[in-house]
């Protein structure tokens, strides 16, 4: 699903709320389609995240490349967490 067109442009949500809502929808879809993956696509642009983001398994975040799709966090402590083989993996970025 295209998070920008479906959630940010379509509903006027911030990147954080849009991503959280997209993850909730992806979790519901994945529950109804065991073994499948959901891809949350962010087209080229800058996306400011203002809190931690928690991903469930079988969710992939995809962009147009690290030089085109950029996530920034408003605080050093914010992270994207996700389940990887029963472990939690995380990624963080520098704040704005």
Short mmCIF file of N, CA, C and O in Angstrom, two decimals, residues 14-21 23 47-55 71-81 91-93:
data_model
loop_
_atom_site.label_atom_id
_atom_site.label_comp_id
_atom_site.label_asym_id
_atom_site.label_seq_id
_atom_site.Cartn_x
_atom_site.Cartn_y
_atom_site.Cartn_z
N UNK A 14 -0.31 12.97 9.73
CA UNK A 14 1.14 13.12 9.82
C UNK A 14 1.79 11.80 9.45
O UNK A 14 1.14 10.74 9.44
N UNK A 15 3.08 11.82 9.17
CA UNK A 15 3.79 10.59 8.80
C UNK A 15 3.71 9.56 9.92
O UNK A 15 3.53 8.37 9.66
N UNK A 16 3.83 9.98 11.17
CA UNK A 16 3.79 9.04 12.29
C UNK A 16 2.43 8.37 12.39
O UNK A 16 2.34 7.14 12.48
N UNK A 17 1.36 9.14 12.35
CA UNK A 17 0.01 8.57 12.45
C UNK A 17 -0.29 7.74 11.21
O UNK A 17 -0.87 6.65 11.31
N UNK A 18 0.12 8.21 10.04
CA UNK A 18 -0.12 7.47 8.80
C UNK A 18 0.56 6.11 8.85
O UNK A 18 -0.05 5.08 8.50
N UNK A 19 1.82 6.07 9.28
CA UNK A 19 2.54 4.81 9.35
C UNK A 19 1.92 3.88 10.39
O UNK A 19 1.74 2.69 10.15
N UNK A 20 1.54 4.42 11.54
CA UNK A 20 0.89 3.62 12.57
C UNK A 20 -0.42 3.02 12.06
O UNK A 20 -0.70 1.84 12.27
N UNK A 21 -1.24 3.82 11.37
CA UNK A 21 -2.50 3.32 10.82
C UNK A 21 -2.25 2.28 9.73
O UNK A 21 -2.97 1.28 9.65
N UNK A 23 0.32 0.28 9.53
CA UNK A 23 0.78 -0.94 10.21
C UNK A 23 -0.43 -1.70 10.78
O UNK A 23 -0.51 -2.92 10.66
N UNK A 47 9.97 12.23 5.50
CA UNK A 47 8.92 11.82 6.42
C UNK A 47 9.45 11.98 7.84
O UNK A 47 10.42 11.34 8.22
N UNK A 48 8.81 12.86 8.61
CA UNK A 48 9.22 13.13 9.98
C UNK A 48 8.40 12.27 10.93
O UNK A 48 7.18 12.31 10.93
N UNK A 49 9.09 11.49 11.75
CA UNK A 49 8.44 10.61 12.72
C UNK A 49 8.66 11.17 14.12
O UNK A 49 9.77 11.57 14.47
N UNK A 50 7.59 11.18 14.92
CA UNK A 50 7.66 11.82 16.23
C UNK A 50 7.51 10.86 17.39
O UNK A 50 7.38 11.29 18.53
N UNK A 51 7.52 9.56 17.11
CA UNK A 51 7.47 8.57 18.19
C UNK A 51 7.99 7.24 17.66
O UNK A 51 8.20 7.07 16.46
N UNK A 52 8.18 6.28 18.59
CA UNK A 52 8.61 4.94 18.18
C UNK A 52 7.57 4.31 17.26
O UNK A 52 6.38 4.57 17.38
N UNK A 53 8.05 3.48 16.34
CA UNK A 53 7.19 2.73 15.43
C UNK A 53 7.47 1.25 15.66
O UNK A 53 8.62 0.83 15.66
N UNK A 54 6.43 0.46 15.89
CA UNK A 54 6.57 -0.97 16.14
C UNK A 54 5.98 -1.76 14.98
O UNK A 54 4.79 -1.62 14.68
N UNK A 55 6.80 -2.56 14.33
CA UNK A 55 6.35 -3.39 13.22
C UNK A 55 6.14 -4.83 13.70
O UNK A 55 6.94 -5.33 14.48
N UNK A 71 13.54 9.12 6.20
CA UNK A 71 12.83 9.19 7.47
C UNK A 71 13.71 9.94 8.45
O UNK A 71 14.90 9.64 8.58
N UNK A 72 13.14 10.89 9.13
CA UNK A 72 13.86 11.59 10.20
C UNK A 72 13.03 11.48 11.47
O UNK A 72 11.81 11.31 11.43
N UNK A 73 13.73 11.53 12.59
CA UNK A 73 13.08 11.45 13.89
C UNK A 73 13.28 12.76 14.61
O UNK A 73 14.32 13.40 14.47
N UNK A 74 12.30 13.18 15.39
CA UNK A 74 12.40 14.46 16.09
C UNK A 74 13.19 14.34 17.39
O UNK A 74 13.42 15.33 18.06
N UNK A 75 13.63 13.14 17.73
CA UNK A 75 14.37 12.90 18.96
C UNK A 75 15.31 11.73 18.74
O UNK A 75 14.98 10.78 18.04
N UNK A 76 16.50 11.77 19.34
CA UNK A 76 17.45 10.67 19.22
C UNK A 76 16.90 9.35 19.74
O UNK A 76 17.29 8.29 19.31
N UNK A 77 15.95 9.39 20.67
CA UNK A 77 15.45 8.18 21.30
C UNK A 77 14.42 7.40 20.49
O UNK A 77 14.13 6.26 20.80
N UNK A 78 13.87 8.02 19.45
CA UNK A 78 12.83 7.33 18.67
C UNK A 78 13.44 6.31 17.73
O UNK A 78 14.50 6.52 17.17
N UNK A 79 12.73 5.19 17.52
CA UNK A 79 13.24 4.10 16.70
C UNK A 79 12.10 3.41 15.96
O UNK A 79 10.95 3.55 16.32
N UNK A 80 12.49 2.65 14.94
CA UNK A 80 11.56 1.72 14.31
C UNK A 80 11.97 0.34 14.78
O UNK A 80 13.13 -0.05 14.62
N UNK A 81 11.05 -0.38 15.42
CA UNK A 81 11.32 -1.71 15.94
C UNK A 81 10.55 -2.72 15.10
O UNK A 81 9.45 -2.44 14.65
N UNK A 91 16.08 0.29 14.06
CA UNK A 91 16.81 1.23 13.22
C UNK A 91 16.51 2.60 13.79
O UNK A 91 15.39 2.90 14.19
N UNK A 92 17.50 3.43 13.84
CA UNK A 92 17.25 4.78 14.34
C UNK A 92 17.98 5.77 13.43
O UNK A 92 18.84 5.41 12.66
N UNK A 93 17.60 7.01 13.54
CA UNK A 93 18.20 8.05 12.72
C UNK A 93 18.41 9.27 13.58
O UNK A 93 17.90 9.37 14.69
#
